[in-house]
Short mmCIF file of C-alpha atoms in Angstrom, two decimals:
data_model
loop_
_atom_site.label_atom_id
_atom_site.label_comp_id
_atom_site.label_asym_id
_atom_site.label_seq_id
_atom_site.Cartn_x
_atom_site.Cartn_y
_atom_site.Cartn_z
CA MET A 1260 94.41 7.08 25.72
CA LYS A 1261 92.04 8.88 23.36
CA THR A 1262 88.71 7.40 22.32
CA PHE A 1263 86.79 8.06 19.11
CA ALA A 1264 84.39 10.22 21.12
CA ASP A 1265 87.33 12.48 22.04
CA LEU A 1266 87.93 13.15 18.33
CA GLY A 1267 84.59 14.94 17.97
CA LEU A 1268 82.85 12.41 15.75
CA ALA A 1269 79.07 12.54 15.34
CA ASP A 1270 76.87 10.00 17.11
CA PRO A 1271 76.02 7.98 13.93
CA LEU A 1272 79.75 7.51 13.30
CA LEU A 1273 80.48 6.52 16.89
CA ARG A 1274 77.78 3.88 16.75
CA ALA A 1275 79.18 2.51 13.48
CA VAL A 1276 82.72 2.38 14.88
CA GLN A 1277 81.56 0.61 18.02
CA ALA A 1278 79.58 -1.87 15.92
CA GLU A 1279 82.87 -2.80 14.21
CA GLY A 1280 84.45 -3.49 17.60
CA TYR A 1281 86.73 -0.44 17.79
CA THR A 1282 86.97 1.79 20.85
CA HIS A 1283 90.34 3.56 20.55
CA PRO A 1284 91.81 5.13 17.40
CA THR A 1285 95.19 4.07 16.07
CA PRO A 1286 98.01 6.67 16.19
CA ILE A 1287 97.47 7.72 12.56
CA GLN A 1288 93.73 8.06 13.13
CA ALA A 1289 94.20 10.07 16.32
CA GLU A 1290 96.32 12.63 14.42
CA VAL A 1291 94.72 12.78 10.96
CA ILE A 1292 91.03 12.86 11.95
CA PRO A 1293 91.21 16.12 14.00
CA ALA A 1294 93.47 17.75 11.37
CA MET A 1295 91.03 16.96 8.56
CA ILE A 1296 87.99 18.08 10.56
CA ALA A 1297 89.79 21.37 11.19
CA GLY A 1298 90.23 21.84 7.43
CA HIS A 1299 94.01 21.37 7.10
CA ASP A 1300 95.74 19.82 4.11
CA VAL A 1301 97.48 16.69 5.39
CA ILE A 1302 100.35 14.43 4.40
CA GLY A 1303 100.02 11.25 6.45
CA ILE A 1304 102.72 8.58 6.68
CA ALA A 1305 102.13 5.33 8.56
CA GLN A 1306 102.89 1.64 8.21
CA THR A 1307 100.52 -0.67 6.40
CA GLY A 1308 97.79 -2.21 8.52
CA THR A 1309 97.51 0.78 10.88
CA GLY A 1310 94.06 2.00 9.84
CA LYS A 1311 94.88 4.68 7.28
CA THR A 1312 91.61 4.17 5.39
CA ALA A 1313 89.46 4.95 8.43
CA SER A 1314 91.65 7.97 9.18
CA PHE A 1315 90.25 9.80 6.13
CA VAL A 1316 86.87 8.08 5.73
CA LEU A 1317 85.67 9.08 9.20
CA PRO A 1318 86.41 12.84 8.88
CA ILE A 1319 84.88 12.89 5.41
CA LEU A 1320 81.67 11.40 6.81
CA GLN A 1321 81.87 13.80 9.77
CA LYS A 1322 81.93 16.77 7.38
CA LEU A 1323 78.93 15.38 5.48
CA ALA A 1324 76.99 14.84 8.71
CA ALA A 1325 77.72 18.40 9.91
CA ARG A 1326 76.73 19.87 6.54
CA LYS A 1327 73.42 18.03 6.40
CA LEU A 1328 72.56 18.98 10.00
CA SER A 1329 73.44 22.67 9.57
CA ALA A 1330 71.34 23.23 6.45
CA GLU A 1331 67.60 22.67 6.55
CA LYS A 1332 67.36 21.89 2.85
CA TRP A 1333 70.74 20.75 1.59
CA SER A 1334 70.22 19.52 -1.94
CA GLY A 1335 73.71 18.16 -2.49
CA PRO A 1336 76.35 19.19 -5.03
CA GLY A 1337 74.07 19.04 -8.07
CA PRO A 1338 73.85 16.82 -11.18
CA LYS A 1339 77.06 15.15 -12.35
CA SER A 1340 78.94 16.60 -9.35
CA PHE A 1341 80.22 15.32 -6.01
CA THR A 1342 81.67 17.01 -2.94
CA THR A 1343 84.44 14.49 -2.18
CA LEU A 1344 86.76 12.61 -4.52
CA ILE A 1345 88.98 9.73 -3.38
CA LEU A 1346 91.55 8.49 -5.89
CA ALA A 1347 93.20 5.08 -5.61
CA PRO A 1348 95.81 3.37 -7.81
CA THR A 1349 94.00 0.02 -8.20
CA ARG A 1350 90.44 -1.20 -8.59
CA GLU A 1351 90.72 -3.48 -5.57
CA LEU A 1352 91.78 -0.65 -3.27
CA ALA A 1353 89.04 1.64 -4.64
CA ASN A 1354 86.43 -1.05 -3.99
CA GLN A 1355 87.73 -1.60 -0.47
CA ILE A 1356 87.48 2.14 0.29
CA CYS A 1357 83.86 2.09 -0.93
CA GLU A 1358 83.11 -0.76 1.45
CA SER A 1359 84.66 1.20 4.33
CA ILE A 1360 82.51 4.25 3.53
CA ARG A 1361 79.36 2.13 3.54
CA THR A 1362 80.42 0.38 6.76
CA TYR A 1363 81.19 3.51 8.76
CA GLY A 1364 78.33 5.45 7.17
CA LYS A 1365 75.61 2.82 7.61
CA PHE A 1366 73.67 5.06 10.02
CA MET A 1367 74.05 8.06 7.67
CA ARG A 1368 73.63 6.40 4.26
CA PRO A 1369 75.86 8.71 2.21
CA SER A 1370 75.56 8.49 -1.56
CA VAL A 1371 78.76 6.92 -2.90
CA ALA A 1372 79.79 5.49 -6.26
CA LEU A 1373 82.71 3.39 -7.48
CA VAL A 1374 84.20 4.62 -10.77
CA VAL A 1375 86.92 2.27 -12.06
CA GLY A 1376 88.09 0.76 -15.30
CA GLY A 1377 87.37 -2.80 -16.27
CA ALA A 1378 83.68 -2.37 -15.47
CA SER A 1379 80.71 -1.18 -17.51
CA PRO A 1380 80.55 2.65 -17.62
CA VAL A 1381 76.75 2.71 -17.90
CA PRO A 1382 75.94 2.18 -14.18
CA GLN A 1383 78.67 4.68 -13.30
CA ILE A 1384 77.18 7.35 -15.57
CA LYS A 1385 73.73 6.72 -14.12
CA ALA A 1386 75.05 7.11 -10.56
CA LEU A 1387 76.92 10.31 -11.43
CA SER A 1388 73.96 11.93 -13.17
CA GLY A 1389 72.06 12.73 -9.97
CA GLY A 1390 75.02 14.02 -7.94
CA LEU A 1391 76.83 12.23 -5.11
CA ASP A 1392 78.42 12.78 -1.74
CA VAL A 1393 81.55 10.71 -2.45
CA VAL A 1394 83.14 9.23 -5.56
CA VAL A 1395 85.93 6.66 -5.23
CA ALA A 1396 87.76 6.31 -8.53
CA THR A 1397 90.83 5.32 -10.45
CA PRO A 1398 92.20 8.28 -12.47
CA GLY A 1399 91.77 6.90 -16.00
CA ARG A 1400 88.07 6.06 -15.86
CA LEU A 1401 87.22 9.27 -13.97
CA LEU A 1402 88.86 11.38 -16.66
CA ASP A 1403 86.91 9.47 -19.34
CA HIS A 1404 83.65 10.59 -17.70
CA VAL A 1405 84.88 14.16 -17.19
CA ARG A 1406 86.01 14.53 -20.81
CA SER A 1407 82.74 13.14 -22.11
CA GLY A 1408 80.73 15.56 -19.95
CA LYS A 1409 79.26 12.85 -17.72
CA ALA A 1410 81.00 14.16 -14.59
CA ARG A 1411 82.05 17.58 -13.26
CA LEU A 1412 84.82 18.48 -10.83
CA ASP A 1413 84.16 22.19 -10.25
CA LYS A 1414 82.09 21.55 -7.10
CA THR A 1415 84.48 19.05 -5.53
CA SER A 1416 85.93 20.55 -2.34
CA VAL A 1417 87.82 17.58 -0.82
CA ILE A 1418 90.24 15.28 -2.62
CA VAL A 1419 92.11 12.31 -1.13
CA LEU A 1420 95.00 10.50 -2.80
CA ASP A 1421 95.39 7.12 -1.15
CA GLU A 1422 98.74 5.35 -1.63
CA ALA A 1423 100.10 8.72 -2.70
CA ASP A 1424 103.60 7.52 -3.58
CA GLN A 1425 102.18 5.35 -6.35
CA MET A 1426 99.48 7.84 -7.33
CA LEU A 1427 102.07 10.54 -7.94
CA ASP A 1428 104.47 8.21 -9.74
CA LEU A 1429 105.29 8.97 -13.37
CA GLY A 1430 102.57 6.78 -14.79
CA PHE A 1431 99.79 8.68 -12.99
CA MET A 1432 101.18 12.23 -13.00
CA PRO A 1433 99.47 13.50 -16.19
CA ALA A 1434 96.06 12.29 -15.00
CA ILE A 1435 96.58 13.70 -11.49
CA GLU A 1436 97.61 17.09 -12.85
CA GLU A 1437 94.59 17.28 -15.16
CA ILE A 1438 92.22 16.36 -12.33
CA MET A 1439 93.81 18.92 -9.98
CA ARG A 1440 93.46 21.71 -12.55
CA LYS A 1441 89.73 21.09 -12.80
CA ILE A 1442 89.08 21.11 -9.03
CA SER A 1443 88.61 24.34 -7.06
CA GLN A 1444 91.82 25.88 -5.76
CA THR A 1445 90.19 26.20 -2.32
CA ARG A 1446 90.02 22.44 -2.03
CA GLN A 1447 91.23 20.40 0.94
CA THR A 1448 93.83 17.81 -0.08
CA LEU A 1449 94.95 14.72 1.80
CA LEU A 1450 97.79 12.37 0.80
CA LEU A 1451 98.28 9.11 2.69
CA SER A 1452 100.78 6.31 2.20
CA ALA A 1453 103.11 3.91 3.95
CA THR A 1454 106.06 5.27 1.95
CA MET A 1455 106.72 8.83 0.82
CA PRO A 1456 110.09 9.26 -0.94
CA ARG A 1457 111.49 12.78 -1.01
CA PRO A 1458 110.99 13.40 -4.75
CA ILE A 1459 107.35 12.34 -4.45
CA ARG A 1460 106.87 14.55 -1.38
CA ALA A 1461 108.23 17.51 -3.38
CA LEU A 1462 105.64 16.87 -6.11
CA ALA A 1463 102.91 16.62 -3.47
CA GLN A 1464 103.79 20.06 -2.14
CA GLU A 1465 102.79 21.58 -5.48
CA PHE A 1466 99.19 20.46 -5.01
CA MET A 1467 98.77 21.43 -1.36
CA ASN A 1468 98.37 24.59 0.72
CA GLN A 1469 100.63 24.62 3.79
CA PRO A 1470 100.11 20.90 4.47
CA LYS A 1471 100.41 19.46 7.94
CA GLU A 1472 102.72 16.44 7.83
CA ILE A 1473 101.85 13.61 10.20
CA ALA A 1474 104.28 10.70 10.51
CA VAL A 1475 103.36 8.29 13.28
CA ALA A 1476 105.99 5.67 12.43
CA VAL A 1477 109.38 5.44 10.79
CA GLU A 1478 108.88 5.92 7.08
CA SER A 1479 109.33 2.85 4.86
CA LYS A 1480 109.45 0.49 7.83
CA PRO A 1481 107.38 -2.72 7.90
CA ALA A 1482 105.33 -3.48 10.99
CA GLU A 1483 107.49 -4.76 13.84
CA LYS A 1484 105.47 -7.96 14.31
CA ILE A 1485 106.27 -9.20 10.80
CA HIS A 1486 109.08 -11.78 10.96
CA GLN A 1487 111.16 -11.45 7.77
CA GLU A 1488 113.31 -14.17 6.20
CA ILE A 1489 115.43 -14.09 3.03
CA ILE A 1490 116.17 -17.49 1.45
CA MET A 1491 119.04 -17.47 -1.07
CA VAL A 1492 118.09 -20.03 -3.71
CA ASP A 1493 118.81 -20.67 -7.38
CA GLN A 1494 116.08 -19.56 -9.74
CA SER A 1495 115.66 -23.11 -11.04
CA GLN A 1496 114.83 -24.35 -7.51
CA LYS A 1497 112.33 -21.66 -6.53
CA SER A 1498 109.26 -23.59 -7.69
CA GLU A 1499 110.06 -26.70 -5.68
CA LEU A 1500 110.98 -24.67 -2.60
CA LEU A 1501 107.72 -22.71 -2.88
CA VAL A 1502 105.68 -25.92 -2.96
CA ASP A 1503 107.33 -27.14 0.24
CA LEU A 1504 106.81 -23.82 1.98
CA LEU A 1505 103.11 -23.65 1.15
CA ALA A 1506 102.47 -27.34 1.87
CA ALA A 1507 103.50 -26.87 5.51
CA ARG A 1508 100.64 -27.06 7.99
CA GLU A 1509 101.73 -23.80 9.61
CA VAL A 1510 100.67 -21.86 6.49
CA GLU A 1511 97.04 -20.99 7.15
CA ARG A 1512 96.51 -18.37 4.44
CA ALA A 1513 99.18 -16.99 2.11
CA ILE A 1514 99.80 -14.56 -0.73
CA VAL A 1515 102.55 -15.32 -3.25
CA PHE A 1516 103.85 -12.25 -5.10
CA THR A 1517 105.39 -12.44 -8.56
CA ARG A 1518 106.90 -9.71 -10.70
CA THR A 1519 104.91 -10.14 -13.91
CA LYS A 1520 101.44 -11.18 -15.03
CA ARG A 1521 102.89 -14.09 -17.00
CA GLY A 1522 104.80 -15.17 -13.91
CA THR A 1523 101.57 -15.12 -11.89
CA ASP A 1524 99.86 -17.44 -14.36
CA LYS A 1525 102.88 -19.76 -14.42
CA VAL A 1526 103.12 -20.05 -10.62
CA GLU A 1527 99.35 -20.51 -10.33
CA ARG A 1528 99.43 -23.45 -12.75
CA MET A 1529 102.47 -24.96 -11.05
CA LEU A 1530 100.90 -24.86 -7.57
CA ASN A 1531 97.60 -26.30 -8.79
CA ASP A 1532 99.49 -29.11 -10.56
CA ALA A 1533 101.27 -29.81 -7.26
CA GLY A 1534 97.94 -30.27 -5.51
CA LEU A 1535 97.94 -26.86 -3.78
CA ARG A 1536 94.69 -25.18 -4.81
CA CYS A 1537 95.21 -21.49 -5.45
CA ILE A 1538 93.87 -18.60 -7.51
CA GLY A 1539 95.68 -15.82 -9.36
CA ILE A 1540 95.04 -12.11 -9.76
CA HIS A 1541 96.71 -9.50 -12.00
CA GLY A 1542 95.91 -6.52 -14.18
CA ASP A 1543 95.06 -8.47 -17.35
CA LYS A 1544 92.20 -10.35 -15.71
CA THR A 1545 88.70 -8.92 -16.05
CA GLN A 1546 87.13 -7.11 -13.13
CA GLY A 1547 84.74 -10.01 -12.67
CA GLN A 1548 87.63 -12.48 -12.45
CA ARG A 1549 89.46 -10.27 -9.97
CA ASN A 1550 86.40 -9.82 -7.79
CA LYS A 1551 85.78 -13.58 -7.81
CA ALA A 1552 89.40 -14.31 -6.89
CA LEU A 1553 89.32 -11.89 -3.95
CA ALA A 1554 85.97 -13.23 -2.75
CA GLN A 1555 87.26 -16.83 -2.76
CA PHE A 1556 90.44 -15.81 -0.94
CA LYS A 1557 88.61 -13.75 1.70
CA SER A 1558 86.04 -16.48 2.33
CA GLY A 1559 88.73 -19.14 2.76
CA ALA A 1560 87.61 -21.18 -0.25
CA MET A 1561 91.17 -20.65 -1.51
CA ARG A 1562 93.91 -20.40 1.09
CA ILE A 1563 96.60 -19.36 -1.43
CA MET A 1564 96.48 -16.41 -3.82
CA VAL A 1565 99.17 -15.65 -6.42
CA ALA A 1566 99.35 -11.99 -7.42
CA THR A 1567 101.36 -9.19 -8.95
CA ASP A 1568 101.78 -5.91 -7.10
CA VAL A 1569 98.17 -5.12 -7.96
CA ALA A 1570 97.37 -6.84 -4.64
CA ALA A 1571 100.26 -5.29 -2.72
CA ARG A 1572 98.38 -2.15 -1.71
CA GLY A 1573 95.14 -1.78 0.16
CA LEU A 1574 94.20 -5.45 0.22
CA ASP A 1575 92.81 -6.01 3.72
CA VAL A 1576 92.18 -9.70 4.41
CA ASP A 1577 92.09 -11.02 7.95
CA ASP A 1578 94.48 -13.70 9.20
CA ILE A 1579 96.98 -13.83 6.33
CA SER A 1580 99.68 -15.86 8.07
CA HIS A 1581 102.35 -15.74 5.35
CA VAL A 1582 103.51 -13.58 2.47
CA VAL A 1583 106.01 -15.15 0.04
CA ASN A 1584 107.94 -13.09 -2.50
CA PHE A 1585 108.55 -15.58 -5.29
CA ASP A 1586 110.22 -12.72 -7.18
CA MET A 1587 111.93 -9.83 -5.44
CA PRO A 1588 110.13 -6.56 -6.32
CA MET A 1589 111.78 -4.13 -8.73
CA MET A 1590 110.89 -1.16 -6.52
CA PRO A 1591 111.96 -1.40 -2.85
CA GLU A 1592 108.81 0.44 -1.70
CA ALA A 1593 106.75 -2.43 -3.10
CA TYR A 1594 108.44 -4.78 -0.62
CA VAL A 1595 107.03 -2.79 2.32
CA HIS A 1596 103.53 -2.92 0.84
CA ARG A 1597 103.75 -6.62 -0.10
CA ILE A 1598 104.73 -7.90 3.33
CA GLY A 1599 102.26 -5.47 4.90
CA ARG A 1600 99.43 -7.80 3.81
CA THR A 1601 100.31 -9.89 6.88
CA GLY A 1602 100.80 -8.75 10.45
CA ARG A 1603 97.80 -6.40 10.26
CA ALA A 1604 95.90 -4.81 13.14
CA GLY A 1605 98.62 -5.65 15.64
CA LYS A 1606 98.83 -9.33 14.72
CA SER A 1607 102.06 -11.15 13.86
CA GLY A 1608 102.96 -12.64 10.50
CA ILE A 1609 105.71 -14.26 8.43
CA ALA A 1610 107.27 -12.77 5.28
CA ILE A 1611 109.58 -15.03 3.25
CA SER A 1612 111.46 -13.83 0.17
CA LEU A 1613 113.12 -16.19 -2.33
CA CYS A 1614 116.19 -14.39 -3.64
CA ASP A 1615 118.24 -15.51 -6.63
CA ARG A 1616 121.80 -14.34 -7.33
CA SER A 1617 120.54 -11.88 -9.95
CA GLU A 1618 118.17 -10.30 -7.42
CA ARG A 1619 120.70 -9.47 -4.72
CA ASN A 1620 120.95 -5.86 -5.87
CA LEU A 1621 117.18 -5.59 -5.30
CA LEU A 1622 117.66 -7.01 -1.81
CA ARG A 1623 120.33 -4.39 -1.14
CA ASP A 1624 117.92 -1.62 -2.23
CA ILE A 1625 115.28 -2.95 0.18
CA GLU A 1626 117.73 -2.99 3.07
CA ARG A 1627 118.81 0.55 2.26
CA LEU A 1628 115.20 1.79 2.14
CA THR A 1629 114.14 0.07 5.36
CA ASN A 1630 117.50 0.67 7.07
CA THR A 1631 117.46 -2.98 8.10
CA SER A 1632 119.87 -5.87 7.61
CA LEU A 1633 117.67 -8.84 6.73
CA GLU A 1634 118.65 -12.32 7.89
CA SER A 1635 119.69 -14.55 4.98
CA ILE A 1636 119.45 -18.33 4.72
CA LYS A 1637 121.05 -20.54 2.07
CA ALA A 1638 118.83 -23.24 0.56
CA SER A 1639 120.57 -26.34 -0.77
CA PRO A 1640 118.95 -29.51 -2.16
CA GLU A 1641 120.33 -32.84 -0.94
CA GLY A 1642 119.30 -36.43 -0.26
CA SER A 1643 117.77 -39.17 -2.35
CA SER A 1644 114.58 -39.33 -4.35
CA GLN A 1645 113.01 -41.12 -1.39
CA THR A 1646 113.80 -38.50 1.27
CA GLY A 1647 114.28 -35.35 -0.79
CA ARG A 1648 115.83 -33.27 2.01
CA PHE A 1649 116.16 -29.51 1.48
CA THR A 1650 118.70 -27.95 3.85
CA LEU A 1651 118.44 -24.35 5.04
CA ALA A 1652 121.60 -23.03 6.68
CA PRO A 1653 122.17 -19.47 8.00
CA LEU A 1654 124.74 -17.41 6.14
CA PRO A 1655 127.43 -15.32 7.85
CA PRO A 1656 126.42 -11.64 8.19
CA GLY A 1657 127.00 -9.77 4.93
CA SER A 1658 127.91 -12.83 2.87
CA ALA A 1659 124.67 -12.67 0.88
CA ARG A 1660 125.88 -9.36 -0.54
CA ARG A 1661 129.61 -10.16 -0.92
CA ASP A 1662 129.41 -10.23 -4.70
CA ASP A 1663 127.63 -6.86 -4.69
CA ALA A 1664 130.67 -5.31 -3.01
CA GLN A 1665 132.86 -6.79 -5.73
CA ARG A 1666 130.60 -5.30 -8.40
CA ARG A 1667 131.01 -1.86 -6.85
CA ILE A 1668 134.76 -2.20 -7.40
CA HIS A 1669 134.34 -3.50 -10.95
CA PRO A 1670 130.81 -2.48 -12.12
CA ASN A 1671 131.55 -3.85 -15.58
CA PRO A 1672 133.36 -7.22 -15.47
CA ARG A 1673 134.54 -6.77 -19.08
CA ALA A 1674 136.24 -3.48 -18.23
CA GLY A 1675 138.31 -4.80 -15.32
CA ALA A 1676 139.27 -8.03 -13.70
CA ALA A 1677 137.39 -11.14 -14.67
CA LYS A 1678 134.18 -11.56 -12.72
CA LYS A 1679 134.56 -14.14 -9.96
CA PRO A 1680 132.22 -17.11 -10.07
CA PHE A 1681 129.46 -17.25 -7.51
CA SER A 1682 130.53 -19.11 -4.39
CA ARG A 1683 129.56 -19.29 -0.80
CA LYS A 1684 132.45 -20.15 1.56
CA PRO A 1685 131.60 -20.98 5.16
CA PRO A 1686 133.55 -19.32 7.99
CA GLY A 1687 136.59 -21.00 9.50
CA ASP A 1688 134.70 -22.77 12.28
CA GLY A 1689 132.18 -24.20 9.83
CA ARG A 1690 129.17 -23.31 11.95
CA PHE A 1691 127.13 -22.00 9.03
CA ALA A 1692 128.24 -24.38 6.29
CA ALA A 1693 125.62 -24.76 3.56
CA LYS A 1694 125.04 -28.43 2.84
CA SER A 1695 124.82 -29.47 -0.77
CA SER A 1696 124.69 -32.61 -2.83
CA PRO A 1697 123.68 -33.60 -6.36
CA ARG A 1698 120.09 -32.86 -7.10
CA PRO A 1699 117.87 -35.98 -7.06
CA ALA A 1700 116.58 -37.23 -10.36
CA GLY A 1701 112.94 -37.66 -11.21
CA LYS A 1702 109.89 -35.77 -12.40
CA PHE A 1703 107.78 -33.24 -10.57
CA GLY A 1704 104.78 -35.16 -9.27
CA ALA A 1705 101.28 -33.72 -8.87
CA LYS A 1706 101.16 -34.75 -5.21
CA SER A 1707 104.78 -34.26 -4.23
CA SER A 1708 107.31 -31.46 -4.36
CA GLY A 1709 110.52 -33.45 -3.95
CA PHE A 1710 111.82 -31.45 -1.02
CA SER A 1711 111.38 -31.28 2.71
CA PHE A 1712 113.09 -29.15 5.31
CA GLU A 1713 115.85 -29.60 7.83
CA LYS A 1714 115.26 -26.34 9.66
CA PRO A 1715 118.15 -24.49 11.31
CA SER A 1716 117.76 -22.68 14.58
CA GLY A 1717 116.03 -19.36 14.18
CA PHE A 1718 113.93 -20.34 11.16
CA SER A 1719 110.36 -21.51 11.25
CA LEU A 1720 107.28 -21.21 9.12
CA LYS A 1721 105.35 -20.56 12.31
CA LYS A 1722 105.16 -17.21 14.03
CA PRO A 1723 108.29 -16.72 16.16
CA ALA A 1724 106.45 -16.79 19.50
CA THR A 1725 104.96 -20.25 18.92
CA ALA A 1726 107.51 -21.91 16.64
CA LYS A 1727 107.34 -25.70 16.56
CA PRO A 1728 109.08 -28.09 14.18
CA SER A 1729 106.75 -29.58 11.63
CA SER A 1730 106.58 -33.29 10.91
CA ALA A 1731 108.41 -34.70 7.92
CA LYS A 1732 106.52 -34.83 4.65
CA PRO A 1733 105.93 -37.98 2.59
CA ALA A 1734 108.50 -38.95 0.03
CA GLN A 1735 108.14 -36.80 -3.06
CA LYS A 1736 109.78 -36.50 -6.44
CA PRO A 1737 111.60 -33.40 -7.66
CA MET A 1738 110.84 -31.32 -10.70
CA ALA A 1739 112.76 -32.32 -13.78
CA LYS A 1740 115.60 -29.96 -14.42
CA SER A 1741 115.65 -28.37 -17.85
CA ALA A 1742 118.66 -28.86 -20.09
CA HIS A 1743 121.34 -26.26 -19.45
CA LYS A 1744 123.00 -24.64 -22.43
CA SER A 1745 126.71 -24.07 -22.28
CA ALA A 1746 127.91 -20.48 -22.23
CA ASN A 1747 129.90 -21.27 -25.40
CA HIS A 1748 126.84 -22.54 -27.25
CA PRO A 1749 125.86 -20.15 -30.06
CA ALA A 1750 122.23 -20.06 -28.96
CA ALA A 1751 123.23 -18.88 -25.51
CA LYS A 1752 124.86 -15.67 -26.80
CA PRO A 1753 122.70 -12.57 -27.38
CA ALA A 1754 122.28 -11.34 -30.91
CA ALA A 1755 124.27 -8.24 -31.82
CA GLY A 1756 122.35 -4.99 -31.49
CA LEU A 1757 119.67 -6.34 -29.19
CA GLY A 1758 119.21 -4.23 -26.07
CA ARG A 1759 118.07 -5.24 -22.61
CA ARG A 1760 114.47 -5.02 -21.52
CA PRO A 1761 114.01 -1.69 -19.71
CA SER A 1762 114.06 -1.94 -15.93
CA GLY A 1763 111.41 -0.42 -13.68
CA TYR A 1764 108.45 -2.24 -15.17
CA ARG A 1765 105.49 -2.01 -12.81
CA ASP A 1766 102.03 -3.55 -12.70
CA ASN A 1767 99.68 -0.65 -11.93
CA GLY A 1768 96.41 -2.50 -11.93
CA GLY A 1769 96.18 -2.63 -15.69
CA PHE A 1770 96.11 1.15 -16.29
CA GLU A 1771 99.61 2.44 -16.96
CA LYS A 1772 103.03 0.94 -17.26
CA THR A 1773 106.11 2.88 -16.32
CA HIS A 1774 109.59 2.46 -17.66
CA SER A 1775 112.87 3.94 -16.57
#
């Protein structure tokens, strides 16, 4: 097995790596580091949590060390310029890359600056004025400085696009193209991501010179040690089910992902009202609020964080035991990045997704992307207000997507046969029958969720290797169910001429929003 010394790294870098407790490179590091040192353009594909950040930070620092040692009086790139540019889609990821550069370069002390939106531009302009070794930036704020003459790109010789699939998405393409036009054509370009769809790879080829593609794992595959569960549950019951999941003692540290910023705020308030202290993060919060939220989550002051996809990429927090998808992601690639926040650095983790009937097409897209059939469980409320049992029963293979097959036959229910009502029939032997009973009455209490679990075989909140049944929770009251409007009620029918909200909405850290 290779060591970092075998990769040709300078002594200051080897000492920094050893100080962090690493002796052997990961597969992506073992392939990308030599390729970058040799000067090749690189497309790197690897699963989340496999050390992609170090795979480009270490060769960048190696190049700086070699340049400073070879020249007696190397004065740097000059005012307002920098030799290396690293672009990231979110502020949190950019900040994390800066921390990695300072960690691995602590015996070299490279000059590095963070240039992101949501922060005061004055310190950024001051840092850029004297010239830098490395700039880590989000595209929008960097272009603001370039257009105002506060930064120059003509002396930049290395550019890295981290999370390249999102960076080259439609919302970032104009900024990426403008930045590429201003950088020297003799540049070295590196693109790294856990997912690289074919259309995005084709766009990447336009910016690169005979790139060397390195794929050390199956593309769009989550880490093998992440145990994935899909719980089929009605949208109205998701909040109560989430409270019970997070209240379990097996949940040490968890991230709850929602689809929208408003949804993040709503879930954050609901969990805090239920006595589960948590903190939220999304693109509309100020940079100070986001930094504070991450600091509290990393330190353990808050064991639960509620977030949009702004935290799905690049967030590296140790010992996240669970990831819960309160909403299924609109883009299947986001699922891989979301659940990749757990099971990092070879550890195991649990990923639980709460899937409503309307989200089953999103589940099908995820299974198609990952080429995996995910195990589905049916959640049904039952019992009295004193016991509040919540039964989870496995579904027969394929039954979670039975209605999707029907929709493929009749995509438009109005154009063909009448759409069949949602039902879930158990097989003939009744082994997987989903239990159900009238929902208990009562209000949602601040210290109780109203549900507990009768766990079937094969399901546990604990990691699979050490699964143990948890003790029953105290009696709790359920959330009050809102009044349901009949389908024949006038208020329930959409107004004529009103269109649907466009699909494909994405939270890109507060910079751009894409629609399709």
